[in-house]
mmCIF file of C-alpha atoms in Angstrom:
data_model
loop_
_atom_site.group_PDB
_atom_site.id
_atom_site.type_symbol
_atom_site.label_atom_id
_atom_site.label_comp_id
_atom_site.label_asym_id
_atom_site.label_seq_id
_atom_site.Cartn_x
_atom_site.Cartn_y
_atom_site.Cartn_z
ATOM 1 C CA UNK A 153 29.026 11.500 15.465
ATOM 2 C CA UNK A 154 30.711 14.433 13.673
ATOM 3 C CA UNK A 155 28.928 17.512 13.882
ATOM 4 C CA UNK A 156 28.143 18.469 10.503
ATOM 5 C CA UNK A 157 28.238 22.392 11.133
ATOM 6 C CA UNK A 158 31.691 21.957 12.431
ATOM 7 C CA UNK A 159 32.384 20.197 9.410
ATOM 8 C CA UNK A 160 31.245 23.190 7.345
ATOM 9 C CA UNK A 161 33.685 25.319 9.591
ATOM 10 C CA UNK A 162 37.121 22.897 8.534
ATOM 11 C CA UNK A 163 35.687 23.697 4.937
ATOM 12 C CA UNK A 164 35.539 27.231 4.945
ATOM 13 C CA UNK A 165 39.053 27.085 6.887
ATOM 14 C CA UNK A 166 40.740 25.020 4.606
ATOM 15 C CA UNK A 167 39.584 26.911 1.021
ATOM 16 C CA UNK A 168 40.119 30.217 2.440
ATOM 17 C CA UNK A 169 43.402 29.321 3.348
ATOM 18 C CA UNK A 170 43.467 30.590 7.094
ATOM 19 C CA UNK A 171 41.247 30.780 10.439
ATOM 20 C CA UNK A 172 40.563 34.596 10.074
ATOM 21 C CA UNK A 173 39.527 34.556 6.105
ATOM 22 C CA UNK A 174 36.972 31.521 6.991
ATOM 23 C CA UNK A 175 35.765 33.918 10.117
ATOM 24 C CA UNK A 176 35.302 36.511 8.175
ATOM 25 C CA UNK A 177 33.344 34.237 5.445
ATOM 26 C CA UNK A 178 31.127 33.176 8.013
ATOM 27 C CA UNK A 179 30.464 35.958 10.439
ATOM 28 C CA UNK A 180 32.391 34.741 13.110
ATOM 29 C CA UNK A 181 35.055 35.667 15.175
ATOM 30 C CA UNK A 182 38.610 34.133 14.676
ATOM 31 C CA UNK A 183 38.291 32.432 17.758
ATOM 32 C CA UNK A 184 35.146 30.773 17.165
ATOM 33 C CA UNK A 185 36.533 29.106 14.139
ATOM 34 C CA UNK A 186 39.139 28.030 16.016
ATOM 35 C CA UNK A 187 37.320 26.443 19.439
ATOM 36 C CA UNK A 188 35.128 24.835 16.270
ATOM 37 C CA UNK A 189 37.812 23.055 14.546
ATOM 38 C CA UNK A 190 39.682 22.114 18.207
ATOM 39 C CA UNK A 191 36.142 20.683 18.839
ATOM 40 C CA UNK A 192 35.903 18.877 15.778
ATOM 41 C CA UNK A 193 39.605 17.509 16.302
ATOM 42 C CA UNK A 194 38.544 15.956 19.382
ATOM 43 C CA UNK A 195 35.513 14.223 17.582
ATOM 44 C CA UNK A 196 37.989 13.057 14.739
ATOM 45 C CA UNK A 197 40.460 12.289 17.294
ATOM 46 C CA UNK A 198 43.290 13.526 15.225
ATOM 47 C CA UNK A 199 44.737 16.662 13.961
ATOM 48 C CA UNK A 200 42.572 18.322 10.813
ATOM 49 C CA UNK A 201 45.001 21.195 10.112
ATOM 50 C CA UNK A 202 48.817 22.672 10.625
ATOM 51 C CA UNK A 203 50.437 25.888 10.337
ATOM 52 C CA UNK A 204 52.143 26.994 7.643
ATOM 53 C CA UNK A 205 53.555 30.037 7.799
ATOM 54 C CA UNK A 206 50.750 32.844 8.330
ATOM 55 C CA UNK A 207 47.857 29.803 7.246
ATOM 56 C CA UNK A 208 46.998 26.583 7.881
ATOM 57 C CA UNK A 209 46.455 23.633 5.644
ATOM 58 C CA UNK A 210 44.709 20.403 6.040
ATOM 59 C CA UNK A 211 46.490 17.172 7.668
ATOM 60 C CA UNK A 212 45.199 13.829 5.231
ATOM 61 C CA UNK A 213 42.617 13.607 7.477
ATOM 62 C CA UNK A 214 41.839 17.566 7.457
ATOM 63 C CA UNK A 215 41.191 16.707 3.661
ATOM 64 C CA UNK A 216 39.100 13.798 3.785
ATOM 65 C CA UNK A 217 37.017 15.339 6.294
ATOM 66 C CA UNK A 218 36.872 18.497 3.690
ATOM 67 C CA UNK A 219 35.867 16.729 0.668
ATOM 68 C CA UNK A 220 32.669 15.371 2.337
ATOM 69 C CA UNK A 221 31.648 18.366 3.965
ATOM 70 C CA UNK A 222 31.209 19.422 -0.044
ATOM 71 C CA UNK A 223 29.361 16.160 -0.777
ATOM 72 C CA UNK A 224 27.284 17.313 2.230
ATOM 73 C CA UNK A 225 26.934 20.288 1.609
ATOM 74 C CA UNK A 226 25.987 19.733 -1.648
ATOM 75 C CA UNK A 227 23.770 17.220 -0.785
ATOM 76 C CA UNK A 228 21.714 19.934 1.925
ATOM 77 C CA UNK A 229 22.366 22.256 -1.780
ATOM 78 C CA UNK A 230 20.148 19.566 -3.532
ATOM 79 C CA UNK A 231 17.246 18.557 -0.833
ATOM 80 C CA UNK A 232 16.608 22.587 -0.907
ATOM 81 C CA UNK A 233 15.840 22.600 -4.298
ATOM 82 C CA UNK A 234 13.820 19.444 -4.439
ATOM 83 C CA UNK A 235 11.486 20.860 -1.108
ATOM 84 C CA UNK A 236 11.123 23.810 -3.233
ATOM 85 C CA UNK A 237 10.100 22.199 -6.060
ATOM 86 C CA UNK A 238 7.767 19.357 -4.197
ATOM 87 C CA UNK A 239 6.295 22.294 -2.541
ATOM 88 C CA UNK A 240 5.414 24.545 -5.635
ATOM 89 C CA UNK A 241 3.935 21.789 -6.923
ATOM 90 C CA UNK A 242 6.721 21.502 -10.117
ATOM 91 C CA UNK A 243 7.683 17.700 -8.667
ATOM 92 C CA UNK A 244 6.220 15.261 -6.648
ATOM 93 C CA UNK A 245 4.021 11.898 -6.165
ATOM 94 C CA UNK A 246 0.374 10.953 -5.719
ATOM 95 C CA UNK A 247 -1.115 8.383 -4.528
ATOM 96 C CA UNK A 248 -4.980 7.726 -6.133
ATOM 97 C CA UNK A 249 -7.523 5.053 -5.404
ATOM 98 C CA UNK A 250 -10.412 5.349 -7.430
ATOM 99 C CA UNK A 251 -13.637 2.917 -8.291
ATOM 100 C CA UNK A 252 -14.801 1.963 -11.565
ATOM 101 C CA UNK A 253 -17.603 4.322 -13.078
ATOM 102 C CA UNK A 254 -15.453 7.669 -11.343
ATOM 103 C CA UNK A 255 -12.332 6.539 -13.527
ATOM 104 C CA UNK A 256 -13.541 7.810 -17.047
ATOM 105 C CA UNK A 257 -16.003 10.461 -15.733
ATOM 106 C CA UNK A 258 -13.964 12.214 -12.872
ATOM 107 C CA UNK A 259 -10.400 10.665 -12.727
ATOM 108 C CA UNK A 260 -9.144 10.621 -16.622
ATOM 109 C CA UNK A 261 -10.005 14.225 -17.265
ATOM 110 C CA UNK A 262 -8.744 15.214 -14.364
ATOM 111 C CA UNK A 263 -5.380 13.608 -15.370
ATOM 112 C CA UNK A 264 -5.420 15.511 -17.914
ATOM 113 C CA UNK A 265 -5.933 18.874 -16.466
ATOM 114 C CA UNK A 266 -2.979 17.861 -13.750
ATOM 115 C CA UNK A 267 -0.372 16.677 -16.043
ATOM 116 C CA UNK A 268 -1.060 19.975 -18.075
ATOM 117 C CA UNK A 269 -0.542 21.907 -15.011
ATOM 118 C CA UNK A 270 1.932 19.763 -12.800
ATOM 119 C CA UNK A 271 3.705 17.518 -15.716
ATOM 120 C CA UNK A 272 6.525 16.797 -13.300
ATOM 121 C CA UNK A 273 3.992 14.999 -10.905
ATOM 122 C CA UNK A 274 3.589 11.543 -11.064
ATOM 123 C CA UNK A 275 0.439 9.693 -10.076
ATOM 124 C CA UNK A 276 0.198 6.611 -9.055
ATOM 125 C CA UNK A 277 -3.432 4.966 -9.975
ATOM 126 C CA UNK A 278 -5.241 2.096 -8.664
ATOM 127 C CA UNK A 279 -9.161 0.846 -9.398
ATOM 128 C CA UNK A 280 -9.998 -0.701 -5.576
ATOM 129 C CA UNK A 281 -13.816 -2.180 -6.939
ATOM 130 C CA UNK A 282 -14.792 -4.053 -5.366
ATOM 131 C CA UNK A 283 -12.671 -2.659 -1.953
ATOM 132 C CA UNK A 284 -13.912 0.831 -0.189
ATOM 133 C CA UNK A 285 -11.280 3.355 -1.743
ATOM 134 C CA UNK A 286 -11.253 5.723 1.714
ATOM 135 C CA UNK A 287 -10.178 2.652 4.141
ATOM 136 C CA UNK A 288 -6.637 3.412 1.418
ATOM 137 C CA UNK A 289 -6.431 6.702 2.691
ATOM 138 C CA UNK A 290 -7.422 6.163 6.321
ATOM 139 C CA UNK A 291 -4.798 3.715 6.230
ATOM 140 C CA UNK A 292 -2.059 6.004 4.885
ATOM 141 C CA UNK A 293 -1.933 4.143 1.802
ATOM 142 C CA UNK A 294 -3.358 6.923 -0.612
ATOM 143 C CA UNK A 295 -3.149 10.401 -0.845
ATOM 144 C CA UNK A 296 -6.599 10.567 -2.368
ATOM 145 C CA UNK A 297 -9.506 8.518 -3.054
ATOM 146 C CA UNK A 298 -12.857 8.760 -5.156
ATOM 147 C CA UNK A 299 -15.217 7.840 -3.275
ATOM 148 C CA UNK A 300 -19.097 7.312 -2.131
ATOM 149 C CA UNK A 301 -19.759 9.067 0.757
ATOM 150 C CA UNK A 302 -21.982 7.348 3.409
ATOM 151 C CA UNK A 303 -23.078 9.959 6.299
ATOM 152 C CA UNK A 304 -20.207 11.427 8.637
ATOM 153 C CA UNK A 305 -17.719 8.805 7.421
ATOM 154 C CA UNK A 306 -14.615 11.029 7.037
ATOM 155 C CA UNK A 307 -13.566 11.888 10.796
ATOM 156 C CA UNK A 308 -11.057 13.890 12.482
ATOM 157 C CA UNK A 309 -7.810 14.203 10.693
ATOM 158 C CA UNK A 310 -9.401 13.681 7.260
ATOM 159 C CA UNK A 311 -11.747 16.009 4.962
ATOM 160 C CA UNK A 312 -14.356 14.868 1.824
ATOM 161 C CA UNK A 313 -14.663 17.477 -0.448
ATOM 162 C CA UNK A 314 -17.855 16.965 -2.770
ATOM 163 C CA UNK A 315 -17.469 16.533 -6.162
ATOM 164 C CA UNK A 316 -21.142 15.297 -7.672
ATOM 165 C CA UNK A 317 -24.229 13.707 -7.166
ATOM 166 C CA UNK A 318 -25.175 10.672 -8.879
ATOM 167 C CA UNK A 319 -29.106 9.417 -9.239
ATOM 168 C CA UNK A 320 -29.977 6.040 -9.050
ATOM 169 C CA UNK A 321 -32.606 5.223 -12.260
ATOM 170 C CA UNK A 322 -34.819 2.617 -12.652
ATOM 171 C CA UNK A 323 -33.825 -0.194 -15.709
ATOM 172 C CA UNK A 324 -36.459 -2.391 -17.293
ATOM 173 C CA UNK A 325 -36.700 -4.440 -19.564
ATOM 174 C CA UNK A 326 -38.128 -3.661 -23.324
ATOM 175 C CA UNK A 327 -41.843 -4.735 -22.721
ATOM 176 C CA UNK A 328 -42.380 -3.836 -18.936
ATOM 177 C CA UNK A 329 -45.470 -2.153 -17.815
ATOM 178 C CA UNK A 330 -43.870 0.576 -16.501
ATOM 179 C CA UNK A 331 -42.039 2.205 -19.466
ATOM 180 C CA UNK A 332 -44.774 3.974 -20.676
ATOM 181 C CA UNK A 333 -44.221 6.033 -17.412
ATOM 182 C CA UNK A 334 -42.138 9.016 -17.560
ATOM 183 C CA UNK A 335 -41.021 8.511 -13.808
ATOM 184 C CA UNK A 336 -41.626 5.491 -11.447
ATOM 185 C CA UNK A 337 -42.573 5.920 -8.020
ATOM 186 C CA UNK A 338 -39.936 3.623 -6.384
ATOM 187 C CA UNK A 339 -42.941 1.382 -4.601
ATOM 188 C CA UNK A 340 -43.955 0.432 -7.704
ATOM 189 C CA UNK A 341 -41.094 -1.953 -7.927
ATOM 190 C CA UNK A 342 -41.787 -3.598 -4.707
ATOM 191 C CA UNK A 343 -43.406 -6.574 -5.983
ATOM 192 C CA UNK A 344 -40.487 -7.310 -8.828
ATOM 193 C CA UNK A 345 -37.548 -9.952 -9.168
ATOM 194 C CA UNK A 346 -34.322 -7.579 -8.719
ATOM 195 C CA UNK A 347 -31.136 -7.970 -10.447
ATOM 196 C CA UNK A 348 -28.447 -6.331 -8.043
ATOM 197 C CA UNK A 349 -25.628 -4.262 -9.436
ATOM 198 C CA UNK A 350 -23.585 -3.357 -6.444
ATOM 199 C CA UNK A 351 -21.630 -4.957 -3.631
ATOM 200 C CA UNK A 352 -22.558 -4.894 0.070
ATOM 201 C CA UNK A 353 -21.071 -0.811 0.428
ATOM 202 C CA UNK A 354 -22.003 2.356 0.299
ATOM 203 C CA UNK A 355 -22.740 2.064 -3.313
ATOM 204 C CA UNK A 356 -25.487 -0.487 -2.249
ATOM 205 C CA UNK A 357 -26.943 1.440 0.767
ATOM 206 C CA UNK A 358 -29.005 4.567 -0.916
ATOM 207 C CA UNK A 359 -30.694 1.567 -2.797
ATOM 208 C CA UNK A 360 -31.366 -0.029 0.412
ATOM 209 C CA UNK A 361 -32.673 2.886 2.215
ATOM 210 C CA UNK A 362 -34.596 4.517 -0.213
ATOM 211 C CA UNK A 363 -36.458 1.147 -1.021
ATOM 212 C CA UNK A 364 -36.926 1.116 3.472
ATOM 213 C CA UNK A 365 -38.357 4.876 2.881
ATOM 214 C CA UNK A 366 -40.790 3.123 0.003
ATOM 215 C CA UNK A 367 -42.051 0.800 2.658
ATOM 216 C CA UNK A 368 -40.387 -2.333 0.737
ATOM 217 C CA UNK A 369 -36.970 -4.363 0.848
ATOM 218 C CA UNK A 370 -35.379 -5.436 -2.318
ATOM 219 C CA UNK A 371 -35.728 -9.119 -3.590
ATOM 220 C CA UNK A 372 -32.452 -9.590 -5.044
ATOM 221 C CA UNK A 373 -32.758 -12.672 -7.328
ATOM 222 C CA UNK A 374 -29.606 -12.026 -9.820
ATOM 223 C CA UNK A 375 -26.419 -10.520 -8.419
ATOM 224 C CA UNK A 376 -23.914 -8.619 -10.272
ATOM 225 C CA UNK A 377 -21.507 -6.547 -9.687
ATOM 226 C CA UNK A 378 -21.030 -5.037 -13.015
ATOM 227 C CA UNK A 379 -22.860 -2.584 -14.529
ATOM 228 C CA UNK A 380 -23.056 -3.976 -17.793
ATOM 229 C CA UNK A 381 -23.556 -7.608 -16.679
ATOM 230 C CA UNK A 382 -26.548 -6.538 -14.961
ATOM 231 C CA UNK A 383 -28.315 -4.619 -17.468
ATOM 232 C CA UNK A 384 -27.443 -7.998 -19.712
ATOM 233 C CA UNK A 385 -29.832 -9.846 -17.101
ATOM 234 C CA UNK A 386 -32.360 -6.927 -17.130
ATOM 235 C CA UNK A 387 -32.904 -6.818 -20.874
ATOM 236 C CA UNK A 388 -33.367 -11.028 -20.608
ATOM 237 C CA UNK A 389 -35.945 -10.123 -18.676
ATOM 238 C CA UNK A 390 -34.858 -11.443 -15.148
ATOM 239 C CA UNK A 391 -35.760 -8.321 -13.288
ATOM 240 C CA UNK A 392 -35.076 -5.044 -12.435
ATOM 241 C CA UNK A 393 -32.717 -2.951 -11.176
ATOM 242 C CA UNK A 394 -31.722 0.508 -9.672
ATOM 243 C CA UNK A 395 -28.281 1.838 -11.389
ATOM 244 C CA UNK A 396 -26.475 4.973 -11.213
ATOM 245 C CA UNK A 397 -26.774 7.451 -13.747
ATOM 246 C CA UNK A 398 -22.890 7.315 -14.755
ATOM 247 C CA UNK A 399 -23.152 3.574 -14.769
ATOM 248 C CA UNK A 400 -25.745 3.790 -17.598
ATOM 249 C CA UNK A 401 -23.394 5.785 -20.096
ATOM 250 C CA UNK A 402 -22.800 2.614 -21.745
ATOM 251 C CA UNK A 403 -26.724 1.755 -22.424
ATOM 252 C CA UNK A 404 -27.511 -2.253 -22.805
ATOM 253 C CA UNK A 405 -29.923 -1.862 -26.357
ATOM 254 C CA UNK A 406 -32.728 -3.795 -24.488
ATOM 255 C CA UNK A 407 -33.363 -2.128 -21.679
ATOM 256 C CA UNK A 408 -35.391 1.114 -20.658
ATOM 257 C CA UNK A 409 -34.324 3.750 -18.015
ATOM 258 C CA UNK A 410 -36.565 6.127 -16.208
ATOM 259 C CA UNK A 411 -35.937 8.729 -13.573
ATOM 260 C CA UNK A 412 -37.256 7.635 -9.596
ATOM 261 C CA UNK A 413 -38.815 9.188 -7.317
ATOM 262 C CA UNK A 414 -40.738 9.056 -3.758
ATOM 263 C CA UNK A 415 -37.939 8.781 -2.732
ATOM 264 C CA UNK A 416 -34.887 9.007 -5.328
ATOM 265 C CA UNK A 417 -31.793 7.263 -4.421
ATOM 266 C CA UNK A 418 -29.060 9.525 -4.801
ATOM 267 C CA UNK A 419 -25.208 8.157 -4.346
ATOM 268 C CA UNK A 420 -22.754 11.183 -3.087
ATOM 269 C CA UNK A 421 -19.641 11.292 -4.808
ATOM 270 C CA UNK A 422 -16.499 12.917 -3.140
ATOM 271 C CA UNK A 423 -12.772 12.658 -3.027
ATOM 272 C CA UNK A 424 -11.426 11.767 0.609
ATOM 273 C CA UNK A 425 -7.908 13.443 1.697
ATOM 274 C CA UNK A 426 -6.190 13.837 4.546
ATOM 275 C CA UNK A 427 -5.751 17.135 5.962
ATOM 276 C CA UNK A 428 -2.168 17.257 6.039
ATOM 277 C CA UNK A 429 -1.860 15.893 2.305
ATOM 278 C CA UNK A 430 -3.477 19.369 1.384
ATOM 279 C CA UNK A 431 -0.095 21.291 2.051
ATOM 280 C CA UNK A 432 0.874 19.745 -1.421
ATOM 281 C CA UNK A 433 0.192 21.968 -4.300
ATOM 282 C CA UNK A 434 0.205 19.175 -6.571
ATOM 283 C CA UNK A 435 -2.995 17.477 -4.633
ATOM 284 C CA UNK A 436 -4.827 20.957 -4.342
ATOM 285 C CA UNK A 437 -4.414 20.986 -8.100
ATOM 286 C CA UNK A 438 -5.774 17.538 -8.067
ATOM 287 C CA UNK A 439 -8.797 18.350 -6.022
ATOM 288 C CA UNK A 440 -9.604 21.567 -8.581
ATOM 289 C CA UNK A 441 -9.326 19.040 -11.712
ATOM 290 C CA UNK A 442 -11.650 16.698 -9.994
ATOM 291 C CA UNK A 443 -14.210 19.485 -8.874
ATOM 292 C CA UNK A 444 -13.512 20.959 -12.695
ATOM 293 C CA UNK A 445 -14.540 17.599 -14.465
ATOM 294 C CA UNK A 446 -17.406 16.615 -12.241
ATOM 295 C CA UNK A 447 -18.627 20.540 -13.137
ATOM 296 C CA UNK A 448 -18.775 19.183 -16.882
ATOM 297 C CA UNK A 449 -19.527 15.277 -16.527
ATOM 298 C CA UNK A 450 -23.388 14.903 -18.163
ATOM 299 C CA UNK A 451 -24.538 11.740 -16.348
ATOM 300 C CA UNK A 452 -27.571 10.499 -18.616
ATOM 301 C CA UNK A 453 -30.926 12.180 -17.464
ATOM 302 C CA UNK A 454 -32.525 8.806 -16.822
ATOM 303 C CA UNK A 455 -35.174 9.575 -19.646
ATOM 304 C CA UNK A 456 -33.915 6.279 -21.799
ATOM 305 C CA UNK A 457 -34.542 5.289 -25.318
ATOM 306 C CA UNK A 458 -37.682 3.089 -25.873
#
């Protein structure tokens, strides 16, 4: 293979128009630019350049060789400026897995606030529900996911940075006893039908566990895994259901939401990255939009219309 430095050496050579101008260009001694282009000659295995007069000029092969070391060179001129460019941020791509009720709340605005910042970023979006968004990033597949964050999940090599909490409620239908309560103790839906709104997951799981803490499990006899099909079976009266607070901004007319307690499910929201992603300026500016629009997202208060 030819030795691309050597190459660079034949260039300087051959524009300068003799061995001790192209030294002199590059710091070297005349005989330094001369053992490099005899060493490149023997790698070509053929002549690059012949005396004339006090210079040299390039044999046809002398040339050839010359013109790419430009292209190359002006090739290395190019990959310079795009590093410097990926790496303040000005260029670049992102990958993004997301799940359904983050994607107005958290992702859009944060869209917003990146392509304000970063406009010569592109992102790359994809809704996983009903798929765990990290196992993307784990994999290599994303440079960032939304997601629910289940106990030590992340591990070595990754990081979740916490971007909201998000309160389960409980949804009745118009009618129940319990609406006239202000807050339901969470046993107090232990002998109800359920209508379930989430997928086996760690969406599912604070339901499961705080219902365990109530002394009760969950009788599931609707599934859904839709927020707004479910609260379509609630209001027909089919049973009950806990639902996260930003899955209630769209409110089904016959149905009643009230805040839980004793003990009240709470799903964790964060975005999973891998540590080496963070060198990108671009995803750090991600990561600030997200934490930004979380700061401002108004999940309802549970309270519900009668």
């Amino acid at each position: 293979m030819l030795d691309v430095r050597r190459l660079q050496v034949l260039r300087a050579v051959v524009t300068s128009g003799t061995v001790t101008a192209a030294a002199a260009h590059l710091g070297y001694t005349p005989s330094a630019v001369s053992q490099q282009v005899a060493a490149l000659e023997k790698q070509a295995g053929t002549a690059l350049l012949e005396r004339v007069g006090r210079g040299v000029r390039p044999t046809a092969a002398g040339l050839l060789l010359t013109e790419h070391a430009a292209l190359i060179s002006s090739a290395v001129a190019q990959a310079e400026s795009a590093l410097a460019d990926l790496r303040a941020g000005r260029t670049g791509r992102l990958s993004v897995r997301y799940f359904a009720t983050a994607g107005s709340t958290l992702v859009a605005p944060a869209l917003a606030q990146l392509r304000a910042e970063h406009p010569g970023v592109r992102v790359d979006l994809e809704l996983t529900d009903p798929e765990d968004p990290f196992q993307e990033v784990a994999r290599g597949r994303a440079d960032l996911a939304v997601v629910v964050r289940t106990h030590d999940r992340a591990g070595a090599g990754f990081r979740l940075v916490h971007l909201l909490d998000d309160p389960y409620a409980a949804v009745l239908p118009l009618g129940h006893p319990l609406v006239d309560k202000k807050i339901v103790d969470l046993h107090e839906l232990a002998g109800e039908q359920w209508v379930g709104s989430e997928p086996p997951g760690p969406c599912l799981e604070p339901v499961i566990d705080s219902c365990a803490a109530a002394g009760f499990s969950p009788d599931f006899v609707i599934q859904s895994e839709d927020y707004a099909t479910a609260q379509g079976f609630v209001a027909a009266g089919l049973g009950v259901g806990l639902m996260p607070r930003l899955g209630l901004r769209n409110q089904h007319p016959g149905i009643v939401v009230r805040p839980v307690r004793n003990p009240e499910p709470v799903r964790v929201i964060s975005a999973a990255v891998r540590e080496t992603a963070l060198e990108q300026p671009a995803l750090r500016g991600l990561l600030d939009a997200l934490r930004d629009a979380a700061a401002t997202a108004d999940p309802p208060d549970g309270s519900g219309a009668d």
